[in-house]
Amino acid sequence: MVAPNALVVGTVTLIYDHHTRLLPEKLTDLQHEHHHVIISTLHAHLDHNSCLEVVVLRGKSKDVQTLADLLISTKGVQHGRLVMSSPQTAAHHH
Amino acid sequence: MVAPNALVVGTVTLIYDHHTRLLPEKLTDLQHEHHHVIISTLHAHLDHNSCLEVVVLRGKSKDVQTLADLLISTKGVQHGRLVMSSPQTAAHHH
Amino acid sequence: MVAPNALVVGTVTLIYDHHTRLLPEKLTDLQHEHHHVIISTLHAHLDHNSCLEVVVLRGKSKDVQTLADLLISTKGVQHGRLVMSSPQTAAHHH
Amino acid sequence: MVAPNALVVGTVTLIYDHHTRLLPEKLTDLQHEHHHVIISTLHAHLDHNSCLEVVVLRGKSKDVQTLADLLISTKGVQHGRLVMSSPQTAAHHH
């Protein structure tokens, strides 16, 4: 429904155990490779093991979706969800 | 499906125009009234007018849901969405 | 010491009482007027009254300093401090 | 000047190259070991290599200072600075 080149904003919420082997490194590497669509990332250390991370994204719909898919499908991520604004809304603001 | 007293974590993503009369004040007031279920809030100024705000939540399912509903239904919010982890996941981590 | 046009990154930490009349509005307005030097802002509701806000900045030294001065000197801000990276460091990374 | 058990709030700003061997892991591990004094952490990917991280802290002065020292002195951190509110301010709010 959203054109691949439409400008969107969104968030990806991730919950994971930071002790999972190489998981934090993989998530960080993915974010740096795609840093042009990331505004910033908020990390909450929920307890000794688990983290909630929210990545705030802005860019072309296809690039935001690609990064979200990569992050959410990384082995060890327990819960992941993309929230993306409609292009109408984003267009209205730019 | 989620028991009202189950412990959950989640995020609420909000997109709005910060020039909407009294809107930023209302959102801030709501967050302070419910600060016991808020870890922190990330705010991105998208341009001169529009904001993306992500509120990171932790608490009882019913309290998280109540605050999310209040924020998302505040007049002037253009896009709002709650992402909440299942109690199984949260229980597994606490 | 830092050339006014040198590219820098930094943070401004602010502590204030969100009930102070018009203070949250003033801080939000200042940030939107200067949104081109702001990456994002993290807000922690410390209790029913007080907030800690961290504004992450990137831009020309003079612009970052100007916004920091405006935020820190806003009436009602109880504690404010700018941390800014040296231009050498910033240059090294860009 | 600040009593070791006084309650304080503060931020630690860190700038580093995320490619430095094991650095992101060390910073994440330190934060999880001390998660009881961390509210949350904001991470901005400045470019392909460098990061700015702001850790928001609340707790006893001595615990906040200890974690700040550990983070700032981690090998590879290029710039690190603690901003901590006076206990008077913190006490005034709690």
Coordinates of C-alpha atoms in Angstrom, one line a residue:
Chain A
M1 CA 0.0 0.0 0.0
V2 CA 2.9 2.3 0.8
A3 CA 5.0 3.2 -2.2
P4 CA 8.6 1.9 -1.8
N5 CA 10.1 5.3 -2.2
A6 CA 7.6 7.2 0.0
L7 CA 9.1 8.9 3.0
V8 CA 8.0 7.4 6.3
V9 CA 8.9 7.6 10.0
G10 CA 8.6 4.8 12.4
T11 CA 9.9 2.7 15.3
V12 CA 11.1 -0.8 15.8
T13 CA 10.6 -2.2 19.3
L14 CA 12.9 -5.2 20.1
I15 CA 13.0 -7.3 23.3
Y16 CA 16.0 -9.6 23.8
D17 CA 18.4 -11.2 26.2
H18 CA 21.7 -9.4 25.9
H19 CA 23.6 -12.5 26.9
T20 CA 22.6 -14.3 23.7
R21 CA 25.9 -14.9 22.0
L22 CA 26.8 -12.2 19.6
L23 CA 23.3 -10.7 19.5
P24 CA 24.1 -7.2 20.8
E25 CA 27.0 -7.0 18.3
K26 CA 24.8 -8.1 15.4
L27 CA 22.0 -5.6 16.2
T28 CA 24.6 -2.8 16.6
D29 CA 26.3 -3.7 13.3
L30 CA 23.0 -3.7 11.5
Q31 CA 22.2 -0.3 12.8
H32 CA 25.5 1.2 11.8
E33 CA 25.3 -0.3 8.3
H34 CA 21.9 1.4 8.0
H35 CA 22.6 4.5 10.1
H36 CA 21.3 6.8 7.3
V37 CA 17.7 5.8 8.2
I38 CA 18.1 5.8 12.0
I39 CA 17.5 8.9 14.1
S40 CA 18.5 7.3 17.3
T41 CA 18.0 4.3 19.5
L42 CA 16.8 4.1 23.1
H43 CA 17.9 1.2 25.2
A44 CA 16.3 0.2 28.5
H45 CA 18.1 -2.5 30.6
L46 CA 15.1 -4.2 32.1
D47 CA 17.0 -6.5 34.4
H48 CA 20.3 -8.4 34.5
N49 CA 19.5 -10.2 31.3
S50 CA 16.8 -8.6 29.2
C51 CA 16.7 -5.4 27.2
L52 CA 14.1 -3.3 25.4
E53 CA 15.4 -1.4 22.5
V54 CA 13.5 1.1 20.4
V55 CA 15.0 2.2 17.1
V56 CA 13.6 5.4 15.6
L57 CA 13.6 5.4 11.8
R58 CA 13.1 7.9 9.0
G59 CA 13.6 7.3 5.3
K60 CA 12.2 5.6 2.3
S61 CA 9.5 3.0 3.1
K62 CA 11.5 0.2 1.5
D63 CA 14.7 1.1 3.5
V64 CA 12.9 1.4 6.8
Q65 CA 11.1 -2.0 6.1
T66 CA 14.3 -3.7 5.1
L67 CA 16.1 -2.6 8.3
A68 CA 13.1 -3.5 10.5
D69 CA 13.0 -7.0 8.9
L70 CA 16.7 -7.6 9.5
L71 CA 16.5 -6.5 13.1
I72 CA 13.3 -8.4 14.0
S73 CA 14.5 -11.6 12.3
T74 CA 17.9 -11.7 14.0
K75 CA 18.2 -14.9 15.9
G76 CA 17.6 -14.4 19.6
V77 CA 15.2 -11.5 19.3
Q78 CA 12.2 -12.6 21.4
H79 CA 9.7 -9.9 20.3
G80 CA 10.0 -7.4 17.5
R81 CA 7.5 -5.0 16.0
L82 CA 7.6 -2.2 13.4
V83 CA 5.3 0.8 13.7
M84 CA 5.4 2.9 10.6
S85 CA 3.4 6.1 9.8
S86 CA 1.4 6.3 6.6
P87 CA 3.0 8.2 3.8
Q88 CA 0.1 10.7 3.8
T89 CA 1.0 11.6 7.3
A90 CA 4.7 11.8 6.6
A91 CA 4.1 13.8 3.4
H92 CA 1.9 16.2 5.2
H93 CA 4.8 17.1 7.4
H94 CA 7.6 17.5 4.9
Chain B
M1 CA -5.8 -12.5 26.6
V2 CA -3.2 -10.8 28.8
A3 CA -4.2 -10.9 32.5
P4 CA -4.8 -7.3 33.7
N5 CA -2.2 -7.7 36.5
A6 CA 0.4 -9.4 34.4
L7 CA 3.7 -7.5 34.2
V8 CA 4.4 -6.3 30.7
V9 CA 6.8 -4.0 28.8
G10 CA 6.0 -2.0 25.8
T11 CA 6.3 1.2 23.7
V12 CA 3.8 3.8 22.6
T13 CA 4.7 5.6 19.4
L14 CA 3.0 8.9 18.8
I15 CA 3.2 11.3 15.9
Y16 CA 1.8 14.8 16.3
D17 CA 2.1 18.5 15.4
H18 CA 3.6 20.3 18.4
H19 CA 1.8 23.5 17.5
T20 CA -1.5 21.9 18.2
R21 CA -3.0 24.0 21.0
L22 CA -2.1 22.5 24.5
L23 CA -1.2 19.1 23.0
P24 CA 2.4 18.9 24.2
E25 CA 1.2 20.0 27.7
K26 CA -1.5 17.4 27.8
L27 CA 0.8 14.6 26.7
T28 CA 3.4 15.7 29.3
D29 CA 0.8 15.9 32.1
L30 CA -0.5 12.5 31.3
Q31 CA 3.0 11.0 31.4
H32 CA 3.7 12.6 34.8
E33 CA 0.5 11.4 36.2
H34 CA 1.4 7.9 35.2
H35 CA 5.2 8.2 35.7
H36 CA 5.3 4.9 37.7
V37 CA 4.7 2.9 34.5
I38 CA 7.1 5.0 32.3
I39 CA 10.8 4.2 32.0
S40 CA 11.5 7.1 29.7
T41 CA 10.4 9.0 26.6
L42 CA 12.4 9.7 23.4
H43 CA 11.4 12.7 21.4
A44 CA 12.5 13.4 17.8
H45 CA 11.8 16.8 16.3
L46 CA 11.1 15.7 12.7
D47 CA 10.8 19.3 11.4
H48 CA 9.5 22.7 12.4
N49 CA 6.1 21.2 13.2
S50 CA 6.0 17.5 13.7
C51 CA 7.3 15.2 16.4
L52 CA 7.7 11.5 16.9
E53 CA 7.6 10.5 20.5
V54 CA 8.2 7.0 21.9
V55 CA 7.1 6.3 25.5
V56 CA 8.8 3.2 27.0
L57 CA 6.5 1.5 29.5
R58 CA 6.7 -1.2 32.2
G59 CA 4.1 -2.2 34.6
K60 CA 0.8 -4.1 35.0
S61 CA -0.9 -4.8 31.7
K62 CA -4.0 -2.8 32.7
D63 CA -2.0 0.3 33.7
V64 CA 0.1 0.2 30.5
Q65 CA -3.0 -0.2 28.4
T66 CA -4.8 2.6 30.2
L67 CA -2.0 5.1 29.7
A68 CA -1.5 4.1 26.0
D69 CA -5.2 4.6 25.4
L70 CA -5.1 8.1 27.0
L71 CA -2.1 9.1 25.0
I72 CA -3.2 7.8 21.6
S73 CA -6.7 9.2 22.0
T74 CA -5.5 12.7 22.9
K75 CA -7.0 15.1 20.4
G76 CA -4.4 16.1 17.8
V77 CA -2.4 12.9 17.9
Q78 CA -2.1 11.9 14.2
H79 CA -0.8 8.4 14.6
G80 CA -0.5 6.3 17.8
R81 CA 0.3 2.7 18.3
L82 CA 1.0 0.5 21.4
V83 CA 3.4 -2.4 21.1
M84 CA 3.3 -4.6 24.2
S85 CA 5.2 -7.8 25.0
S86 CA 3.3 -10.9 26.0
P87 CA 3.2 -11.7 29.7
Q88 CA 5.0 -15.0 29.0
T89 CA 8.0 -13.1 27.7
A90 CA 7.9 -10.6 30.5
A91 CA 7.5 -13.3 33.2
H92 CA 10.4 -15.2 31.6
H93 CA 12.6 -12.2 32.3
H94 CA 11.6 -11.3 35.8
Chain C
M1 CA 39.2 27.4 21.5
V2 CA 36.7 25.7 19.3
A3 CA 36.3 27.4 15.9
P4 CA 32.6 28.7 15.6
N5 CA 32.1 26.7 12.4
A6 CA 33.7 23.5 13.6
L7 CA 31.4 20.5 13.6
V8 CA 30.8 19.2 17.0
V9 CA 28.5 16.7 18.8
G10 CA 27.3 17.1 22.4
T11 CA 24.5 16.8 25.0
V12 CA 22.7 19.2 27.1
T13 CA 21.4 17.8 30.4
L14 CA 18.5 19.8 32.0
I15 CA 16.7 19.2 35.3
Y16 CA 13.5 21.1 35.9
D17 CA 10.0 21.0 37.5
H18 CA 7.5 20.4 34.7
H19 CA 4.8 22.3 36.7
T20 CA 6.7 25.6 36.3
R21 CA 4.4 27.8 34.3
L22 CA 5.1 27.6 30.5
L23 CA 8.5 26.0 31.0
P24 CA 7.9 22.7 29.1
E25 CA 6.4 24.8 26.3
K26 CA 9.4 27.1 26.1
L27 CA 11.8 24.3 26.1
T28 CA 9.9 22.5 23.3
D29 CA 9.6 25.6 21.2
L30 CA 13.3 26.3 21.5
Q31 CA 14.1 22.8 20.4
H32 CA 11.8 23.0 17.4
E33 CA 13.2 26.3 16.3
H34 CA 16.6 24.7 16.4
H35 CA 15.7 21.3 15.2
H36 CA 18.4 21.2 12.6
V37 CA 21.1 20.8 15.3
I38 CA 19.1 18.3 17.4
I39 CA 19.3 14.5 16.9
S40 CA 16.8 13.7 19.5
T41 CA 15.8 14.3 23.1
L42 CA 15.4 11.8 26.0
H43 CA 13.0 12.7 28.8
A44 CA 12.8 10.9 32.1
H45 CA 9.9 11.6 34.4
L46 CA 11.8 11.4 37.8
D47 CA 8.6 11.8 39.9
H48 CA 5.3 13.7 39.9
N49 CA 7.1 17.0 39.5
S50 CA 10.6 16.8 38.2
C51 CA 12.1 15.9 34.9
L52 CA 15.6 15.1 33.5
E53 CA 15.9 15.9 29.8
V54 CA 19.0 15.2 27.6
V55 CA 19.1 16.9 24.3
V56 CA 21.6 15.3 21.8
L57 CA 23.1 17.9 19.5
R58 CA 25.2 17.9 16.3
G59 CA 26.2 20.9 14.2
K60 CA 28.4 23.9 14.1
S61 CA 30.0 24.8 17.4
K62 CA 28.4 28.2 17.5
D63 CA 24.9 26.8 16.8
V64 CA 25.2 24.1 19.4
Q65 CA 26.5 26.6 22.0
T66 CA 23.7 29.1 21.2
L67 CA 20.9 26.5 21.7
A68 CA 22.6 25.1 24.8
D69 CA 22.8 28.7 26.3
L70 CA 19.1 29.3 25.5
L71 CA 17.9 26.0 27.1
I72 CA 20.1 26.3 30.2
S73 CA 19.2 29.9 30.9
T74 CA 15.4 29.4 30.5
K75 CA 13.8 30.6 33.7
G76 CA 12.9 27.6 35.9
V77 CA 15.6 25.3 34.8
Q78 CA 17.3 24.1 38.0
H79 CA 20.4 22.5 36.6
G80 CA 21.8 22.6 33.1
R81 CA 25.1 21.6 31.6
L82 CA 26.5 21.3 28.1
V83 CA 29.0 18.5 27.2
M84 CA 30.6 19.1 23.8
S85 CA 33.2 17.0 22.0
S86 CA 36.3 18.7 20.8
P87 CA 36.4 19.5 17.0
Q88 CA 39.4 17.2 16.7
T89 CA 37.4 14.3 17.8
A90 CA 34.4 15.3 15.7
A91 CA 36.6 15.8 12.6
H92 CA 38.3 12.5 13.2
H93 CA 34.9 10.9 12.8
H94 CA 33.5 12.6 9.7
Chain D
M1 CA 31.2 17.5 48.6
V2 CA 28.3 15.2 47.8
A3 CA 27.7 12.6 50.5
P4 CA 28.3 9.1 49.1
N5 CA 24.8 7.9 50.0
A6 CA 23.0 11.0 48.7
L7 CA 20.5 10.4 46.0
V8 CA 21.5 12.0 42.7
V9 CA 20.5 12.0 39.0
G10 CA 22.8 12.5 36.1
T11 CA 24.0 11.6 32.7
V12 CA 27.2 10.1 31.2
T13 CA 28.0 11.2 27.7
L14 CA 30.3 8.8 25.8
I15 CA 31.8 9.1 22.3
Y16 CA 33.5 6.1 20.8
D17 CA 34.1 4.1 17.6
H18 CA 31.8 1.0 17.7
H19 CA 34.4 -1.0 15.6
T20 CA 36.9 -0.9 18.5
R21 CA 37.3 -4.5 19.4
L22 CA 34.9 -5.7 22.2
L23 CA 34.1 -2.1 23.2
P24 CA 30.3 -2.1 22.6
E25 CA 30.1 -5.5 24.5
K26 CA 32.1 -4.1 27.4
L27 CA 29.9 -1.0 27.7
T28 CA 26.8 -3.1 27.5
D29 CA 28.0 -5.5 30.1
L30 CA 28.9 -2.7 32.5
Q31 CA 25.5 -1.2 32.0
H32 CA 23.7 -4.5 32.7
E33 CA 25.8 -5.2 35.8
H34 CA 24.8 -1.7 37.1
H35 CA 21.2 -1.6 35.7
H36 CA 19.8 -0.7 39.1
V37 CA 21.2 2.9 38.7
I38 CA 20.4 3.3 35.0
I39 CA 17.1 4.7 33.8
S40 CA 17.8 4.2 30.1
T41 CA 20.5 4.8 27.4
L42 CA 20.2 6.8 24.2
H43 CA 22.4 5.8 21.4
A44 CA 23.0 7.9 18.2
H45 CA 24.8 6.4 15.3
L46 CA 26.8 9.4 14.1
D47 CA 28.2 7.8 11.0
H48 CA 29.5 4.4 9.9
N49 CA 32.0 4.3 12.8
S50 CA 31.2 6.6 15.6
C51 CA 28.6 6.6 18.3
L52 CA 27.4 9.0 20.9
E53 CA 25.8 7.3 23.9
V54 CA 24.1 9.0 26.8
V55 CA 23.4 7.0 29.9
V56 CA 20.8 8.5 32.3
L57 CA 21.5 7.6 35.9
R58 CA 19.7 7.7 39.2
G59 CA 20.9 6.4 42.5
K60 CA 23.3 6.9 45.3
S61 CA 26.1 9.3 44.5
K62 CA 28.8 6.7 45.1
D63 CA 27.1 4.2 42.8
V64 CA 26.5 6.7 40.0
Q65 CA 30.1 7.9 40.2
T66 CA 31.5 4.3 40.2
L67 CA 29.6 3.4 37.0
A68 CA 30.5 6.7 35.4
D69 CA 34.2 6.1 36.1
L70 CA 34.0 2.5 34.7
L71 CA 32.3 3.6 31.5
I72 CA 34.5 6.7 30.9
S73 CA 37.7 4.8 31.6
T74 CA 36.9 1.9 29.3
K75 CA 39.7 1.5 26.7
G76 CA 38.6 3.0 23.4
V77 CA 36.2 5.6 24.7
Q78 CA 37.3 8.9 23.1
H79 CA 35.4 11.3 25.1
G80 CA 33.4 10.8 28.3
R81 CA 31.8 13.1 30.8
L82 CA 29.6 12.8 33.8
V83 CA 27.0 15.5 34.7
M84 CA 25.5 14.9 38.1
S85 CA 22.9 17.0 40.0
S86 CA 23.7 18.3 43.4
P87 CA 22.0 16.3 46.3
Q88 CA 20.2 19.5 47.3
T89 CA 18.4 19.5 43.9
A90 CA 17.7 15.8 44.0
A91 CA 16.5 16.0 47.6
H92 CA 14.3 18.9 46.7
H93 CA 12.5 16.7 44.2
H94 CA 12.0 13.5 46.2

